[in-house]
mmCIF file of N, CA, C and O in Angstrom:
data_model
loop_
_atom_site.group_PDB
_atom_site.id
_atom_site.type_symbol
_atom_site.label_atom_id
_atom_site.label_comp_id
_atom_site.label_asym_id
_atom_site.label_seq_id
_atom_site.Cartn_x
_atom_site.Cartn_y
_atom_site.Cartn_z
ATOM 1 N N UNK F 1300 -5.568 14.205 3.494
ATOM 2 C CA UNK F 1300 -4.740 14.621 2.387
ATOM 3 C C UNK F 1300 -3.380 15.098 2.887
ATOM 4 O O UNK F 1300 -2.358 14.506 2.540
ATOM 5 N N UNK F 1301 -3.344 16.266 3.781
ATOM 6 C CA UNK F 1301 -2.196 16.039 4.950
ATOM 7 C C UNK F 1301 -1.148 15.127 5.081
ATOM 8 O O UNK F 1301 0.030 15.142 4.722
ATOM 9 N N UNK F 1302 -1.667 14.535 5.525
ATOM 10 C CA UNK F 1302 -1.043 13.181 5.500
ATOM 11 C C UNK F 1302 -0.333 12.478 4.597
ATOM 12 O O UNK F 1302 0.738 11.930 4.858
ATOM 13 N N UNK F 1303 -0.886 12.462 3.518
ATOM 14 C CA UNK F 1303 -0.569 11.685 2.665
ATOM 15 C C UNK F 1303 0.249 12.679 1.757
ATOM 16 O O UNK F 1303 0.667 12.287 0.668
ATOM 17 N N UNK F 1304 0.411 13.582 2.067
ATOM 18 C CA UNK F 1304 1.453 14.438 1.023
ATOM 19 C C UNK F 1304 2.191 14.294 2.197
ATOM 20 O O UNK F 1304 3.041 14.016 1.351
ATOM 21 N N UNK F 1305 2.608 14.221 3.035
ATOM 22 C CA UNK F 1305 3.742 14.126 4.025
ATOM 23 C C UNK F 1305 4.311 12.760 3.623
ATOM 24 O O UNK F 1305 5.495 12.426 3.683
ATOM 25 N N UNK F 1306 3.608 12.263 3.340
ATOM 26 C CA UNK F 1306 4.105 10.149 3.164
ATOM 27 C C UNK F 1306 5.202 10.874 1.666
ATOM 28 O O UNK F 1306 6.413 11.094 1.650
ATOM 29 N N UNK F 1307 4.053 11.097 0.464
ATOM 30 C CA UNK F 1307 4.900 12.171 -0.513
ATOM 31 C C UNK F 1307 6.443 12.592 -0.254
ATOM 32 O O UNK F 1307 7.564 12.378 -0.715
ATOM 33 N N UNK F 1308 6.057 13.032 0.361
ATOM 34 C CA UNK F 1308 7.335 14.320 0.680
ATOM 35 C C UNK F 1308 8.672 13.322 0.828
ATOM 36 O O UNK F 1308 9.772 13.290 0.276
ATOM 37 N N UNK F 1309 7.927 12.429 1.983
ATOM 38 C CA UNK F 1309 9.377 11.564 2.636
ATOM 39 C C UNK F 1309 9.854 11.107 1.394
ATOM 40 O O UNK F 1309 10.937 11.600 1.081
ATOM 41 N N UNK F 1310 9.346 10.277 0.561
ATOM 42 C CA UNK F 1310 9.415 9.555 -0.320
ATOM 43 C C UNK F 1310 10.365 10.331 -1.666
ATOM 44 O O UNK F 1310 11.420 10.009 -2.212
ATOM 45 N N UNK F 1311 9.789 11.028 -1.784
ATOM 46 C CA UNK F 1311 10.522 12.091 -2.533
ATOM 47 C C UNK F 1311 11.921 12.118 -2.006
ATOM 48 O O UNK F 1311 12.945 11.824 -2.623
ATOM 49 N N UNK F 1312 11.806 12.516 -0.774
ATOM 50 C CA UNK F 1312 13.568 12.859 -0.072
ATOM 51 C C UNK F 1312 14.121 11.838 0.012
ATOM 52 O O UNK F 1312 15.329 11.707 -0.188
ATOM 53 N N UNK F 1313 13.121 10.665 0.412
ATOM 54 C CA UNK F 1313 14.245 9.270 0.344
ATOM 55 C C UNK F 1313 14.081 8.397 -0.910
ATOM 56 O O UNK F 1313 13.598 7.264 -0.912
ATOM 57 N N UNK F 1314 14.440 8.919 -1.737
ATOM 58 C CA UNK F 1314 14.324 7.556 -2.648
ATOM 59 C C UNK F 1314 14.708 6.027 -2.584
ATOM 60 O O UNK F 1314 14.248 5.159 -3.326
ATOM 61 N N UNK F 1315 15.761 5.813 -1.426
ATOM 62 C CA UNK F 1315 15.812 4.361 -1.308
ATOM 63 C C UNK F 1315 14.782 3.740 -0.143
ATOM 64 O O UNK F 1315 15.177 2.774 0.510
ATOM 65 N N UNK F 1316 13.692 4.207 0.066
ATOM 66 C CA UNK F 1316 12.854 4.157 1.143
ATOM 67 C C UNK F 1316 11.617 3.624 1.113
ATOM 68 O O UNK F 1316 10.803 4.278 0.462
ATOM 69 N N UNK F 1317 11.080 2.259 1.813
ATOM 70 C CA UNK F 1317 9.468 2.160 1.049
ATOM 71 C C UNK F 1317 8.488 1.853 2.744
ATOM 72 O O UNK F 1317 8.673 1.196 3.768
ATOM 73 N N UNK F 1318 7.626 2.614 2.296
ATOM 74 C CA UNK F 1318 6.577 2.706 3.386
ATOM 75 C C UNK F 1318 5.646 1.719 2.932
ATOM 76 O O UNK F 1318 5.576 1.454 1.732
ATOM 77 N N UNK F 1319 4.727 0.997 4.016
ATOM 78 C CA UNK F 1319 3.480 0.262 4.331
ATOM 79 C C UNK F 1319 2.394 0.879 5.281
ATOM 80 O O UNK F 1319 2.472 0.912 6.509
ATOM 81 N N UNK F 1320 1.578 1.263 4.666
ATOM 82 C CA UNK F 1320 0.237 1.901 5.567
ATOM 83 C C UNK F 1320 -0.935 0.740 5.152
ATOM 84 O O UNK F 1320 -1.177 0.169 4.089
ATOM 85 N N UNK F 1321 -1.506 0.671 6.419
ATOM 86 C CA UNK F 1321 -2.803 0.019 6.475
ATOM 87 C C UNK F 1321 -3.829 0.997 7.043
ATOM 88 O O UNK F 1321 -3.691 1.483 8.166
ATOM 89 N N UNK F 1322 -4.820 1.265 6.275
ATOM 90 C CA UNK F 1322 -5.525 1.825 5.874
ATOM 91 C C UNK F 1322 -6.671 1.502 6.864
ATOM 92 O O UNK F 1322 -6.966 0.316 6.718
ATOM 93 N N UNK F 1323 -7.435 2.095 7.816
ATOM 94 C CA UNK F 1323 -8.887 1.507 8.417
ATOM 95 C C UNK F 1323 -10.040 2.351 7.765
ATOM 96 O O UNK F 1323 -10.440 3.428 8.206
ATOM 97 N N UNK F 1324 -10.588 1.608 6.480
ATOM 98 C CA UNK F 1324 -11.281 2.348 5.972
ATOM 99 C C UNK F 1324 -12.362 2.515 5.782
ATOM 100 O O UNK F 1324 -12.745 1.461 5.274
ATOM 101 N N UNK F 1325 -13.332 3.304 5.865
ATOM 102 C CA UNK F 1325 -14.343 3.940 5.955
ATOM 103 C C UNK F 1325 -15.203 4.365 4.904
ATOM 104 O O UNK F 1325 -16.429 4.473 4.895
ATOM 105 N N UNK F 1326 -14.117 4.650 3.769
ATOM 106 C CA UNK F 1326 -14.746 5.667 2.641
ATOM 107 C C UNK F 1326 -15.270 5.283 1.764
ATOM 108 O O UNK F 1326 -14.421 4.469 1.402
ATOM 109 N N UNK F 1327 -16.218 5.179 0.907
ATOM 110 C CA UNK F 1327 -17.115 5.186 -0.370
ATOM 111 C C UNK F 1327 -16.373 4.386 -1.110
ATOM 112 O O UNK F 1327 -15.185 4.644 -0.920
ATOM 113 N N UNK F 1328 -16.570 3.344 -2.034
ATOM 114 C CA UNK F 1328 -15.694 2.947 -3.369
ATOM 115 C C UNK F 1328 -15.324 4.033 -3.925
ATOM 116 O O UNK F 1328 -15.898 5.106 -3.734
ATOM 117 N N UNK F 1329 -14.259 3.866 -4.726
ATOM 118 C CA UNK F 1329 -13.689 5.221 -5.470
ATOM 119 C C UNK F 1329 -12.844 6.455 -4.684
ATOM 120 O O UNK F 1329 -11.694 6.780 -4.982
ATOM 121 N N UNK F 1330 -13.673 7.084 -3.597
ATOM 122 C CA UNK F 1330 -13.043 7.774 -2.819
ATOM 123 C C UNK F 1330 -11.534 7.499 -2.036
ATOM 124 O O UNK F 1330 -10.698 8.401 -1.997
ATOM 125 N N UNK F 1331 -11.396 6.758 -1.695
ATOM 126 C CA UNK F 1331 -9.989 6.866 -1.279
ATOM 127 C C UNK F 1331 -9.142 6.659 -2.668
ATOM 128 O O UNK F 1331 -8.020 7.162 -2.626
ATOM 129 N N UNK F 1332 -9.410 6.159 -3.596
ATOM 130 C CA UNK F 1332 -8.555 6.007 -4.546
ATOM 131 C C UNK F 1332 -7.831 7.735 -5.268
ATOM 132 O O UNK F 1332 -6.721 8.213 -5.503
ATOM 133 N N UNK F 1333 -9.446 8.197 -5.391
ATOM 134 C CA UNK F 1333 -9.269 9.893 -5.906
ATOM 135 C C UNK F 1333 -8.475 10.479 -5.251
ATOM 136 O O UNK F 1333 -7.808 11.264 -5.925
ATOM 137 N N UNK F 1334 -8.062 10.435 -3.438
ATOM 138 C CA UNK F 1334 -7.470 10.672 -2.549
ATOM 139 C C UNK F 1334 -5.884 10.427 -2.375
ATOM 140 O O UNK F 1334 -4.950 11.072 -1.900
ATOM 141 N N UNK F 1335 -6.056 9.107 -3.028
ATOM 142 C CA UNK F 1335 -4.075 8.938 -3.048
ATOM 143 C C UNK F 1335 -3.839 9.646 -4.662
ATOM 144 O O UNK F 1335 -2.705 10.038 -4.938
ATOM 145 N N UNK F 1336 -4.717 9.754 -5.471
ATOM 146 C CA UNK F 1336 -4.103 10.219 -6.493
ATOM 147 C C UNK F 1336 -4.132 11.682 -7.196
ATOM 148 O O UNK F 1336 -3.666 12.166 -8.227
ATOM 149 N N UNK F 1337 -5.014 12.191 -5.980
ATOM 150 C CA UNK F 1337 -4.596 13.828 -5.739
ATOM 151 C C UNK F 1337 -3.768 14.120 -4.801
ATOM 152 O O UNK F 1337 -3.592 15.322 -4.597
ATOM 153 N N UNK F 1338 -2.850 12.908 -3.768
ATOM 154 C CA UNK F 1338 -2.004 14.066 -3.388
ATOM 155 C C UNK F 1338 -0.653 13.407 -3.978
ATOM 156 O O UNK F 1338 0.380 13.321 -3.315
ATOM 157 N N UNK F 1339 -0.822 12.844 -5.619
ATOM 158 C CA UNK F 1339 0.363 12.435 -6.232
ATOM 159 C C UNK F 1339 1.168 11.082 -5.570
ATOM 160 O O UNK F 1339 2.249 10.702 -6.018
ATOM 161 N N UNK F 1340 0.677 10.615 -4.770
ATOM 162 C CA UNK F 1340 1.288 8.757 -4.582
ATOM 163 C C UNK F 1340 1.251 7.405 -5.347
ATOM 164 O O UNK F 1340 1.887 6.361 -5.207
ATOM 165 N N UNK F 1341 0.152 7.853 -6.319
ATOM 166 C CA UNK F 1341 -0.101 7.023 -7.007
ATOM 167 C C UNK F 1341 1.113 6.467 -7.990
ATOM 168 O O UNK F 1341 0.954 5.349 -8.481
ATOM 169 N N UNK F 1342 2.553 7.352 -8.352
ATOM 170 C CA UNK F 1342 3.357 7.009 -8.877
ATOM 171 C C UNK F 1342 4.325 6.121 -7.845
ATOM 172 O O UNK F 1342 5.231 5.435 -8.318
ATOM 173 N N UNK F 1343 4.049 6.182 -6.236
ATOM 174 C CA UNK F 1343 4.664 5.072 -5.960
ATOM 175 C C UNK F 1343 4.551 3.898 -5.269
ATOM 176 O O UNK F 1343 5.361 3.222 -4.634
ATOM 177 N N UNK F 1344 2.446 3.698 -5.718
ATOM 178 C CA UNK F 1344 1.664 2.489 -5.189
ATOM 179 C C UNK F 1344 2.282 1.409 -5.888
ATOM 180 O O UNK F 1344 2.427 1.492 -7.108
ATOM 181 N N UNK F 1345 2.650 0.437 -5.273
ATOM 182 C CA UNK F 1345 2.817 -0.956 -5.418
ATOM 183 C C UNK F 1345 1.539 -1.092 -5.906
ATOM 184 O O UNK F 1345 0.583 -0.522 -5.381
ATOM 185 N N UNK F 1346 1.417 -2.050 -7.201
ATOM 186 C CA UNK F 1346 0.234 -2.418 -7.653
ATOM 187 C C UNK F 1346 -0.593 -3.448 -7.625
ATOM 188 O O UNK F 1346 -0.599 -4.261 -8.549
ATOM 189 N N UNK F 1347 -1.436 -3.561 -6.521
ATOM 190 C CA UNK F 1347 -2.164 -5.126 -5.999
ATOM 191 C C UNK F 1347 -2.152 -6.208 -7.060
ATOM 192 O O UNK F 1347 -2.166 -7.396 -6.736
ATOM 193 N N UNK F 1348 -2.126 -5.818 -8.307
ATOM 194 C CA UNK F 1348 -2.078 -6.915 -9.345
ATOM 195 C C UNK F 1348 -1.082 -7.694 -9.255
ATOM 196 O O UNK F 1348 -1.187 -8.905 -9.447
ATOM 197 N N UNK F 1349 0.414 -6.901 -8.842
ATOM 198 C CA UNK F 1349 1.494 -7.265 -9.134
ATOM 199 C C UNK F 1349 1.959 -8.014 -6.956
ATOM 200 O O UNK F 1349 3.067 -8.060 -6.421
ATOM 201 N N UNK F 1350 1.170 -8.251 -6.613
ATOM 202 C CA UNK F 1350 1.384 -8.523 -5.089
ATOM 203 C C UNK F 1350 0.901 -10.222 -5.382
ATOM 204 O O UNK F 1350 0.086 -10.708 -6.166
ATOM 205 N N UNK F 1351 2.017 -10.959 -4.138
ATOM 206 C CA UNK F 1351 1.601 -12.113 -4.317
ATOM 207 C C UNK F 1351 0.394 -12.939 -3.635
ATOM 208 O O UNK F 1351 0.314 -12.910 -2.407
ATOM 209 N N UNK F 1352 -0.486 -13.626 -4.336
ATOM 210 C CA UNK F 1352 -1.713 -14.301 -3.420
ATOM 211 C C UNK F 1352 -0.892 -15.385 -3.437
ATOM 212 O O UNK F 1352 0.056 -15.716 -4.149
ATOM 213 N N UNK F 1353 -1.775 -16.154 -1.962
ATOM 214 C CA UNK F 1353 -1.310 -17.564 -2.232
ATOM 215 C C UNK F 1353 -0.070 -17.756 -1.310
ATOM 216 O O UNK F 1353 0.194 -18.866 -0.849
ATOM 217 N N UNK F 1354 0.447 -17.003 -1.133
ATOM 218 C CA UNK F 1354 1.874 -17.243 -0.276
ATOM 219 C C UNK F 1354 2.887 -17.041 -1.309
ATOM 220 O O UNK F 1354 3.982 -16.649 -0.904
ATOM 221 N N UNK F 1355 2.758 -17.207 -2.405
ATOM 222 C CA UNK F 1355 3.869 -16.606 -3.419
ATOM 223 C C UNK F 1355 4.822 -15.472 -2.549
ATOM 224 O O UNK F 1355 4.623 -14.979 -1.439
ATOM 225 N N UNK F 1356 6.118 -15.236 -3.679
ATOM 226 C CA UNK F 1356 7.428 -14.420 -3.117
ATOM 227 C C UNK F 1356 7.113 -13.444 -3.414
ATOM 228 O O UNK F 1356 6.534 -13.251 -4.483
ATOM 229 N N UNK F 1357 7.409 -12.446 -2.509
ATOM 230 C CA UNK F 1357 7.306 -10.665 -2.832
ATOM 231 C C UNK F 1357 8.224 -10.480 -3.684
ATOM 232 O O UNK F 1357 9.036 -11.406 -3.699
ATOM 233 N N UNK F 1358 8.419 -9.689 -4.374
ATOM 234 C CA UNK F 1358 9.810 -8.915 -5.222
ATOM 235 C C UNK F 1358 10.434 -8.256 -3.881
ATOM 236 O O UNK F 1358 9.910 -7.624 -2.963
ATOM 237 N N UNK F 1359 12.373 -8.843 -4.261
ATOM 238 C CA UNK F 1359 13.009 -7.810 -2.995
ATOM 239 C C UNK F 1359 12.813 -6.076 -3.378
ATOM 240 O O UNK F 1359 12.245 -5.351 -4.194
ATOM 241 N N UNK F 1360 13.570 -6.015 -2.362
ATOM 242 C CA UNK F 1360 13.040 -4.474 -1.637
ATOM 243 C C UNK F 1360 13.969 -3.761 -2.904
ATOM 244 O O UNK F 1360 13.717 -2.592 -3.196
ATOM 245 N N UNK F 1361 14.905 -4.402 -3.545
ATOM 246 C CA UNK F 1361 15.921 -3.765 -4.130
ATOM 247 C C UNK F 1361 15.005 -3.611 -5.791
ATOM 248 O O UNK F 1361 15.203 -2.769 -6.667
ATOM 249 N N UNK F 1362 14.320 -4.381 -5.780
ATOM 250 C CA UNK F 1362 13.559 -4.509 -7.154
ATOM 251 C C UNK F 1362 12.459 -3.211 -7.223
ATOM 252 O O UNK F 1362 12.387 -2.344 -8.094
ATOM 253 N N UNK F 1363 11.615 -3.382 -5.983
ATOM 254 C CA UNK F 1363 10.708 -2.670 -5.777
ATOM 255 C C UNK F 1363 11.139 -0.820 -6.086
ATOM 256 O O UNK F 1363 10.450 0.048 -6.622
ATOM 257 N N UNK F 1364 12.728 -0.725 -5.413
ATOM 258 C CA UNK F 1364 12.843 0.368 -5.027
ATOM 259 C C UNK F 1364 13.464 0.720 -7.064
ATOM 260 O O UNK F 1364 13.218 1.673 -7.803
ATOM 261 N N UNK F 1365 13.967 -0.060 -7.207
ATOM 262 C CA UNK F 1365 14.099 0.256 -8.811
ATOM 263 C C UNK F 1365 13.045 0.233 -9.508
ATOM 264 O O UNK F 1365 13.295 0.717 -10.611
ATOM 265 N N UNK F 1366 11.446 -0.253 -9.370
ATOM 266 C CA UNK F 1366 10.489 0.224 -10.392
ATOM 267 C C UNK F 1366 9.761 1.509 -9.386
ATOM 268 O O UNK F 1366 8.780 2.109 -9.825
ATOM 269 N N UNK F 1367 10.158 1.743 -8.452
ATOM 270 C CA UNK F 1367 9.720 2.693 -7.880
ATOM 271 C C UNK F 1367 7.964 2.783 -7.228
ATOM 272 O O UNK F 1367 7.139 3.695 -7.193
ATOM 273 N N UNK F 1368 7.947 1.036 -6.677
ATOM 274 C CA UNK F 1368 7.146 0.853 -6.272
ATOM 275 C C UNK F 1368 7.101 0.763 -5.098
ATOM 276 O O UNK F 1368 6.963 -0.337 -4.562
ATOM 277 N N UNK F 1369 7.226 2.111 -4.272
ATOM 278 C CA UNK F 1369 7.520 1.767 -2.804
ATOM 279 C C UNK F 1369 6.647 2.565 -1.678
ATOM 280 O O UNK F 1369 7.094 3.051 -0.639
ATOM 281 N N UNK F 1370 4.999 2.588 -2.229
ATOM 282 C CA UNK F 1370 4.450 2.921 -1.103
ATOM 283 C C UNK F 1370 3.271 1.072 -1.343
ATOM 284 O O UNK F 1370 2.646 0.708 -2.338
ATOM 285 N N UNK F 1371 3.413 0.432 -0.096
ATOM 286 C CA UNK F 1371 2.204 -0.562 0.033
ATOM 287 C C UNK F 1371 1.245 -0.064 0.718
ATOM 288 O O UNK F 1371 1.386 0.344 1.871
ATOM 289 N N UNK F 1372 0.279 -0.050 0.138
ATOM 290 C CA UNK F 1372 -1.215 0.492 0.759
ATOM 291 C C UNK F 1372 -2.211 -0.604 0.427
ATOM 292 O O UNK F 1372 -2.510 -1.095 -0.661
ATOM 293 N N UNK F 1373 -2.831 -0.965 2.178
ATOM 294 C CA UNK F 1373 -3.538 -1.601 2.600
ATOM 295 C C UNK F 1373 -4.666 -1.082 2.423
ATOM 296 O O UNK F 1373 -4.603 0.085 2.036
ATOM 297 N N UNK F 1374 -6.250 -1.727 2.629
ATOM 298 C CA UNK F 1374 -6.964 -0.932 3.326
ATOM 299 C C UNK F 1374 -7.954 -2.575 4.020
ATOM 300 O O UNK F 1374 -7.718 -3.734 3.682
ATOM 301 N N UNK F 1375 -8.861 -2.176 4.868
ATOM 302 C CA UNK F 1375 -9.504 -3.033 5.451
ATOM 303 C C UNK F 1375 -10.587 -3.513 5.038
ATOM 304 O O UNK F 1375 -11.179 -4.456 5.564
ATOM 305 N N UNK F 1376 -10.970 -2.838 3.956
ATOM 306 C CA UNK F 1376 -12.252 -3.564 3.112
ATOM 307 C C UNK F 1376 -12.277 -3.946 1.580
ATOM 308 O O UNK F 1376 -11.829 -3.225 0.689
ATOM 309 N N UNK F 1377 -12.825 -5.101 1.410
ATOM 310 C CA UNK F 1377 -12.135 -6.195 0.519
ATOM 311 C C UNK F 1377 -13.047 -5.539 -0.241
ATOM 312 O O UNK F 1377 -13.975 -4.837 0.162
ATOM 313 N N UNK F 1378 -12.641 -5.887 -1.738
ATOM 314 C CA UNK F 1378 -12.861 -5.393 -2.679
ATOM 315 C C UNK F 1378 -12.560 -3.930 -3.659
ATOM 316 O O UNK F 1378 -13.030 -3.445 -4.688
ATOM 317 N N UNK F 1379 -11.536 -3.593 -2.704
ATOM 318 C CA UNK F 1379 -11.061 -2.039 -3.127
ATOM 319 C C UNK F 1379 -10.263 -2.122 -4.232
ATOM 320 O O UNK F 1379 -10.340 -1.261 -5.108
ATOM 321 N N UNK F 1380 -9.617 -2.909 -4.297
ATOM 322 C CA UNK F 1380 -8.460 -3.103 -5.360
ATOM 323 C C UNK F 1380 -8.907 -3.151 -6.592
ATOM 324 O O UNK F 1380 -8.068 -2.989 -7.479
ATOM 325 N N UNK F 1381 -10.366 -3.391 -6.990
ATOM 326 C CA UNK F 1381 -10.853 -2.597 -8.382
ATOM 327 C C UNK F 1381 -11.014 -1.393 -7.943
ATOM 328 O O UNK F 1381 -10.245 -0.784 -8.686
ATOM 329 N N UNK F 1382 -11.605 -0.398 -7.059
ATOM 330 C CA UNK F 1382 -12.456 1.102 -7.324
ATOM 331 C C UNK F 1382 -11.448 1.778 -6.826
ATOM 332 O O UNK F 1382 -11.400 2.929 -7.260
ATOM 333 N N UNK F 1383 -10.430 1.432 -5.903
ATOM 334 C CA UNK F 1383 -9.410 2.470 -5.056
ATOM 335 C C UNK F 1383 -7.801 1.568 -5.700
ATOM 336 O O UNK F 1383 -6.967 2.385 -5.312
ATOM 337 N N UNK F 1384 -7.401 1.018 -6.042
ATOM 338 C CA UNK F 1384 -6.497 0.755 -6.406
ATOM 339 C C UNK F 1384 -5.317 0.155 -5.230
ATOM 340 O O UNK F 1384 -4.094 0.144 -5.368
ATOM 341 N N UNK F 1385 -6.142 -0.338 -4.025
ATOM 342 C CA UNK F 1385 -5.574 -0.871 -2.874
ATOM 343 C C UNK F 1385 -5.765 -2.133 -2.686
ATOM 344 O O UNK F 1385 -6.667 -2.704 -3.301
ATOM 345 N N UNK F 1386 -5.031 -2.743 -1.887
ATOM 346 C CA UNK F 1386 -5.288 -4.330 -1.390
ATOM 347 C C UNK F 1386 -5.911 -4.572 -0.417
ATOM 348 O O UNK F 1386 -5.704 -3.933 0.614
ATOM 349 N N UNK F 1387 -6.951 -5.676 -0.489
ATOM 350 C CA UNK F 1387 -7.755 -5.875 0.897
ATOM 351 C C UNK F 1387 -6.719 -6.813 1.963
ATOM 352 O O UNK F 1387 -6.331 -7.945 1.672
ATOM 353 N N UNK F 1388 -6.418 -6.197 3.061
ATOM 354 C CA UNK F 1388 -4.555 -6.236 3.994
ATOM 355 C C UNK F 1388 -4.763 -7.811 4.283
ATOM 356 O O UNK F 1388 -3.774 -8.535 4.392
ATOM 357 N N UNK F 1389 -6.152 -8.355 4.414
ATOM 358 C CA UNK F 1389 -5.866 -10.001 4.664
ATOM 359 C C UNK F 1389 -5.790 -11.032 3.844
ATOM 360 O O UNK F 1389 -5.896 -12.222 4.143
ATOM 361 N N UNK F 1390 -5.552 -10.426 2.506
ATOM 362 C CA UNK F 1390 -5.319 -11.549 1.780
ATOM 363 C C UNK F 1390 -4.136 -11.484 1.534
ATOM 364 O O UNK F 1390 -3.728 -12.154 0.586
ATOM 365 N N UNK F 1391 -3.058 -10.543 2.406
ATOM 366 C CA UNK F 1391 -1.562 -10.527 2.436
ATOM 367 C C UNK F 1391 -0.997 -10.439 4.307
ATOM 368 O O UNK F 1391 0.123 -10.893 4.540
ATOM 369 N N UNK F 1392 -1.538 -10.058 5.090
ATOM 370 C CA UNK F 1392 -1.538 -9.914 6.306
ATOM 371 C C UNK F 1392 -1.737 -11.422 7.391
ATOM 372 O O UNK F 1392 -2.820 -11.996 7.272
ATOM 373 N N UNK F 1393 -1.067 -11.813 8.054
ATOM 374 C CA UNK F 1393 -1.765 -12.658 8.811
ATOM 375 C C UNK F 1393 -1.225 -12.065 9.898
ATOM 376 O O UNK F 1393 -0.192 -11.399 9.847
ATOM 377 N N UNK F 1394 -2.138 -12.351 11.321
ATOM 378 C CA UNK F 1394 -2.540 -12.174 12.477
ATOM 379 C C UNK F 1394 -1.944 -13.406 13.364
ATOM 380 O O UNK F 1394 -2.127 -14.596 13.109
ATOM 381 N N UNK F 1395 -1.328 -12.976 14.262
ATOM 382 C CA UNK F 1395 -0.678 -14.116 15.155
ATOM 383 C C UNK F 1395 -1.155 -13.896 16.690
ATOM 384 O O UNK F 1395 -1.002 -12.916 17.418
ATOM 385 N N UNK F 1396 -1.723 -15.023 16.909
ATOM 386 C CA UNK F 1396 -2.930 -15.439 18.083
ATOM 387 C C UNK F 1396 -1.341 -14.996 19.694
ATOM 388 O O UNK F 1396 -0.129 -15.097 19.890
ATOM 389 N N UNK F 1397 -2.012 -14.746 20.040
ATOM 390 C CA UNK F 1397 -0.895 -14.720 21.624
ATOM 391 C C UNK F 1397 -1.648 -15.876 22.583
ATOM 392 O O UNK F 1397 -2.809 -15.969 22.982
ATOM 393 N N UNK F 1398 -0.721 -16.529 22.730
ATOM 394 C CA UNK F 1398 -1.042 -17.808 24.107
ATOM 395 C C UNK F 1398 -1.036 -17.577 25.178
ATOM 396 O O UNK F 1398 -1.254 -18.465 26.002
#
């Protein structure tokens, strides 16, 4: 919770500012969701509905920062984005192999 009112805080002070956390998560369905939205972030989650699948275009940063959607929160286990209100990070994330 710590934490995440510190993410808060910045956000607050910077309004032209947008953070991306990926999440390694652990917690119960539901629980992390109750978690971003007691320490008040929830007014500036990007909303997985509104994220592109598919390879589709993100909204620029300038759009985002005018609906005031500027925290992206990941987490690592699929299916969160109904009970926690997060995106599962690989159906937007790709991984690049080293040769």
């Amino acid at each position: 919770m710590d934490v995440l009112k510190e993410i808060g805080a910045f956000l607050d002070a910077n309004p032209s500012e947008v953070i991306t956390v990926f999440v390694e998560d652990y917690a119960g369905p539901g629980s992390l969701g109750k978690v971003v939205g007691g320490s008040g972030l929830s007014k500036y989650l990007f909303p997985p509905a509104k994220m592109p699948k598919g390879g589709g275009d993100w909204p620029l940063l300038k759009d985002m920062i005018a609906q005031n959607h500027r925290l992206l929160m990941f987490t690592s286990k699929r299916g969160k984005d109904g009970s926690d209100g997060l995106a599962y990070e690989w159906d937007y994330v790709l991984e690049t192999q080293c040769t």
